[in-house]
CSV table of C-alpha atoms in Angstrom, one decimal:
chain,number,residue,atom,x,y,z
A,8,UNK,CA,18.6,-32.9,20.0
A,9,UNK,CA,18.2,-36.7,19.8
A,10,UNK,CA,20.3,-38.5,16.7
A,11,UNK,CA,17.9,-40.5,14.1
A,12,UNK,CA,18.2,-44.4,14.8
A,13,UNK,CA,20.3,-44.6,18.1
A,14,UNK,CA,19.7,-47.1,20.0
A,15,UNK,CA,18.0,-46.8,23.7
A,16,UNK,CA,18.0,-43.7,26.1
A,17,UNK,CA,22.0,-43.5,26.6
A,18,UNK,CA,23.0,-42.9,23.0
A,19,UNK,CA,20.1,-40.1,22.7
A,20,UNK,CA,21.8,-38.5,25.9
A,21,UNK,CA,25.1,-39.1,25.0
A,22,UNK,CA,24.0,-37.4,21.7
A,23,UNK,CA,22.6,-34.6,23.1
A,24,UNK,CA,25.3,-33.5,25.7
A,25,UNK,CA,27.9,-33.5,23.0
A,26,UNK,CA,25.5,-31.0,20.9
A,27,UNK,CA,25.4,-29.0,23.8
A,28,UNK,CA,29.2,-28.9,24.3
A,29,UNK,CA,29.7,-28.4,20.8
A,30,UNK,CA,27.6,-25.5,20.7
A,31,UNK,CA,29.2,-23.8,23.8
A,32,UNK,CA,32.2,-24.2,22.4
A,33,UNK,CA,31.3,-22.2,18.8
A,34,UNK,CA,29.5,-19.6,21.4
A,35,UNK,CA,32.5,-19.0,23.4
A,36,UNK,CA,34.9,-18.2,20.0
A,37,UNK,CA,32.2,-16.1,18.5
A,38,UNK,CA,32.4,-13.7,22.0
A,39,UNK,CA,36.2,-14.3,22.5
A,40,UNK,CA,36.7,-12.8,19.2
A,41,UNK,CA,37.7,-9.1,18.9
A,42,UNK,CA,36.4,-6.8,16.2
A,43,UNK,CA,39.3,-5.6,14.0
A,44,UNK,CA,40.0,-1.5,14.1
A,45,UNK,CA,38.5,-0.1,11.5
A,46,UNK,CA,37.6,4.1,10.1
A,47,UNK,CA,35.5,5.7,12.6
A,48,UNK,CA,31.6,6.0,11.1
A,49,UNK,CA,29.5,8.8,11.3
A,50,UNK,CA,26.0,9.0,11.3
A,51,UNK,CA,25.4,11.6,9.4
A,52,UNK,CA,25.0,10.5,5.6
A,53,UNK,CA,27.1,12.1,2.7
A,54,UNK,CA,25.6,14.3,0.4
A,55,UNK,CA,25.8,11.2,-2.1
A,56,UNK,CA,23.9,9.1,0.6
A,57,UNK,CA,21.6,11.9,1.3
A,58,UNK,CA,20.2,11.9,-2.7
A,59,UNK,CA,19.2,8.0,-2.1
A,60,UNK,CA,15.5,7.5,-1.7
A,61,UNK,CA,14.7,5.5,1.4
A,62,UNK,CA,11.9,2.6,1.6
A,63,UNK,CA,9.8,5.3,3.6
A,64,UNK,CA,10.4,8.1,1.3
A,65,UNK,CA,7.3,9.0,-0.4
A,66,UNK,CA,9.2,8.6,-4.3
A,67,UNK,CA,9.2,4.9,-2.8
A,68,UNK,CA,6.1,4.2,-1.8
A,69,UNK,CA,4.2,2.8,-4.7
A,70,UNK,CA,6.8,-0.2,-4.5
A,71,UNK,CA,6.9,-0.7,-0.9
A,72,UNK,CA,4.3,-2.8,1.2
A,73,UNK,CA,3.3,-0.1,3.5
A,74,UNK,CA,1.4,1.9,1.2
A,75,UNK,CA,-1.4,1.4,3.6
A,76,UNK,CA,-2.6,5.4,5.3
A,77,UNK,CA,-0.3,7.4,2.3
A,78,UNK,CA,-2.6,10.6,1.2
A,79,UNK,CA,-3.2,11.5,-2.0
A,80,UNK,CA,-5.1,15.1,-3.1
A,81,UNK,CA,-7.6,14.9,-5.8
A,82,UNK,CA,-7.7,19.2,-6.4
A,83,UNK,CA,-10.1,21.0,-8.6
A,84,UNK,CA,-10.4,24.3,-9.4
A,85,UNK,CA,-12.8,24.6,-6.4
A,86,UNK,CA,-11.6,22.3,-3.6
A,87,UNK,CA,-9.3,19.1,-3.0
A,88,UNK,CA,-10.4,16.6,-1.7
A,89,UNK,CA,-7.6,13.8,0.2
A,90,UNK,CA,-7.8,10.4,0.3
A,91,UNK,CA,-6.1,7.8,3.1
A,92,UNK,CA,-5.4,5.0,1.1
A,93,UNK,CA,-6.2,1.4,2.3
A,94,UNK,CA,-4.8,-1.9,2.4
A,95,UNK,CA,-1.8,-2.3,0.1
A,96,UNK,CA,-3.0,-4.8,-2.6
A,97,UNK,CA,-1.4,-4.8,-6.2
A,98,UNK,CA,-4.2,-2.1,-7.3
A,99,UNK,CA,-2.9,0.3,-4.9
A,100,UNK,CA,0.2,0.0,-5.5
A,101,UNK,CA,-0.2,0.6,-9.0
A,102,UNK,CA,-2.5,3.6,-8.4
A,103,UNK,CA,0.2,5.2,-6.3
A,104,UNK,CA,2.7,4.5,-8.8
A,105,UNK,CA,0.9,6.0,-11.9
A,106,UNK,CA,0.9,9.3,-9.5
A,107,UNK,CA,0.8,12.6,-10.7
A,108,UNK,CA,-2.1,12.3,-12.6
A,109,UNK,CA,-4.7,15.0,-14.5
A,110,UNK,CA,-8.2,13.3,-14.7
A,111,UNK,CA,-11.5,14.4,-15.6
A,112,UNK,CA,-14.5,13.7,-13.0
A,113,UNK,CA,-17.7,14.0,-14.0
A,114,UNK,CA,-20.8,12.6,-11.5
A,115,UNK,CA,-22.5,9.4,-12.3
A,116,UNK,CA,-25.9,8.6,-11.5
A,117,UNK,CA,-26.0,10.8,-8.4
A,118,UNK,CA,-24.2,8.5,-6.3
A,119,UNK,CA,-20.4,8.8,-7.6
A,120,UNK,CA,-17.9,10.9,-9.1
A,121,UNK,CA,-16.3,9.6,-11.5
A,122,UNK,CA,-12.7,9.6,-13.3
A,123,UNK,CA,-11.2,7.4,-16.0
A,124,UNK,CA,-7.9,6.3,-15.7
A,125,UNK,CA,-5.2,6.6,-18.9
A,126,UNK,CA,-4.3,3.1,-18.2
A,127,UNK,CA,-6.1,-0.1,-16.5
A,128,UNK,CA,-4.5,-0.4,-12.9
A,129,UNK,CA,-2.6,-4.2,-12.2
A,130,UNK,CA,-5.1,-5.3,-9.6
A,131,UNK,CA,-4.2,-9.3,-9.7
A,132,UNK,CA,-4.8,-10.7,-6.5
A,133,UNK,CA,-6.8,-7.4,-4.7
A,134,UNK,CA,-9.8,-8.0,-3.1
A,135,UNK,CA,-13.1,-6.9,-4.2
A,136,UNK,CA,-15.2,-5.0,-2.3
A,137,UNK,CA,-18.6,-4.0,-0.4
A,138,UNK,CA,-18.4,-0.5,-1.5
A,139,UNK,CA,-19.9,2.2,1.6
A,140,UNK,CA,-19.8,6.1,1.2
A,141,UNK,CA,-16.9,7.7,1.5
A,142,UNK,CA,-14.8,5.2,-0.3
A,143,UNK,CA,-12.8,5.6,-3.2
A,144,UNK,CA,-12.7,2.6,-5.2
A,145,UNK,CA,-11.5,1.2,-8.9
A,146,UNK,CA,-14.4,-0.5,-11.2
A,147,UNK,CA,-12.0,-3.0,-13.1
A,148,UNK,CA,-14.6,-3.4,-16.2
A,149,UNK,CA,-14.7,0.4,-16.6
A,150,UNK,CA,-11.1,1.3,-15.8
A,151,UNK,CA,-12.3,4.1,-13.6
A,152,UNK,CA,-11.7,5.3,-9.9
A,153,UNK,CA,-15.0,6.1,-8.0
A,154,UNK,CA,-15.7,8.5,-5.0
A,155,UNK,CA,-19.1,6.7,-3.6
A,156,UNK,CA,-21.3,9.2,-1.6
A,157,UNK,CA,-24.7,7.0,-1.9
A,158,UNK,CA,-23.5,3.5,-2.0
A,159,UNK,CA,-27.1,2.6,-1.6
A,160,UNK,CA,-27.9,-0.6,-3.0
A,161,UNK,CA,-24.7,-1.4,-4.1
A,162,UNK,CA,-23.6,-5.4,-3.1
A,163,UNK,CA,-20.1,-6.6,-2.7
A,164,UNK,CA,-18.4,-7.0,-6.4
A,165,UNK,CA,-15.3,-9.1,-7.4
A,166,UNK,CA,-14.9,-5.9,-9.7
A,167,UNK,CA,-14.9,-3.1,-7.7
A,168,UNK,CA,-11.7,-2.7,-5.5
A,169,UNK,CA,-11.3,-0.3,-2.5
A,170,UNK,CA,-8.5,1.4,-2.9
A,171,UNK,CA,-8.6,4.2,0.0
A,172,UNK,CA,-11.4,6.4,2.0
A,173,UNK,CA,-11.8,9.7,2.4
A,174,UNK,CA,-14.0,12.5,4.7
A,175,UNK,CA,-15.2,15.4,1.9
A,176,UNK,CA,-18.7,16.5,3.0
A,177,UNK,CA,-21.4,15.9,0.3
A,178,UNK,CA,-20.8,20.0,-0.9
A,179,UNK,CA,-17.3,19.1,-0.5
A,180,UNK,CA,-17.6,16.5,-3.0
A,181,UNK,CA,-20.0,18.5,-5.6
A,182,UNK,CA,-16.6,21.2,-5.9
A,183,UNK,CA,-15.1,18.3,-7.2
A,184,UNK,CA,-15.3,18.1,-11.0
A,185,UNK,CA,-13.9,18.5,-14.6
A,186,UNK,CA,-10.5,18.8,-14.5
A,187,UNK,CA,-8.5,17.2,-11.4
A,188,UNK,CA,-5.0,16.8,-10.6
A,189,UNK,CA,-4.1,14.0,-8.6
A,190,UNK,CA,-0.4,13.8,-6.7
A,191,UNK,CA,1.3,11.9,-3.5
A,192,UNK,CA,0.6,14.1,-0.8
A,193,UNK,CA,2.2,11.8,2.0
């Protein structure tokens, strides 16, 4: 540690060695000094603490940063389908959080099912997206989620953000229609 404007290599030294003695010396009454008695503490919570949500509870998730690998179950009356959600941006954060959710999913043009959302999704700095099969993904313009199983043809939009993948087979995928419930799995 060298003082601003000294003069020559003494007063940098001189400077430096009374740093260091100073510093030893806040050290040495840090580890001198005893903790004070105190209550025992046990580890095992209250049944007060036990009813508070932790950060990796799943009631928690939607707010946390490491939304990234949650599941959530898209079920029909046929099949369910999960989903490992991606990246956390702000749009899957807010997708987690509007969780549980009834939706409608219909096909579109033989290369998606579809489902509208009851509310557009805060997506404000997410990144859009080369969409490939087997991703689910929110069209912004539409205000719709999207499960892609013939992304054929379709470029890299602004507007279309992944939000998660997921492994249905193609007959899978067909089971999957009118009305859907859609909760937090994990």
């Amino acid at each position: 540690m060298t003082r601003r404007g000294a003069k020559g290599r003494g007063a940098s030294v001189a400077w430096s060695a009374a740093g260091f003695v100073g510093l030893l010396a806040a050290l040495a009454a840090c580890a001198s000094a005893a903790p004070e008695p105190g209550p025992a503490v046990s580890s095992a919570p209250t049944s007060s603490e036990a009813s508070v949500p932790t950060p990796t509870s799943p009631t928690t998730a939607a707010s946390s940063d490491s939304t990234e690998g949650t599941i959530v179950r898209f079920t029909s009356a046929r099949t369910s389908v999960d989903v490992v959600m991606g990246e956390s941006t702000p749009a899957v954060r807010d997708f987690l959080a509007s969780l549980p959710l009834e939706l409608s999913v219909e096909d579109l043009d033989g290369a998606e099912k579809i489902a509208y959302l009851p509310r557009a999704l805060e997506h404000s700095g997410s990144p859009g997206s080369d969409p490939e099969d087997g991703d689910l993904i929110y069209y912004v313009p539409w205000g719709n989620v999207g499960f892609y199983y013939d992304a054929t043809g379709i470029g890299s939009s602004d507007a279309t953000l992944h939000l998660g993948t997921y492994a249905a087979d193609p007959d899978q995928l067909a089971l999957l229609e009118g009305a859907v419930s859609v909760v937090l799995v994990g």
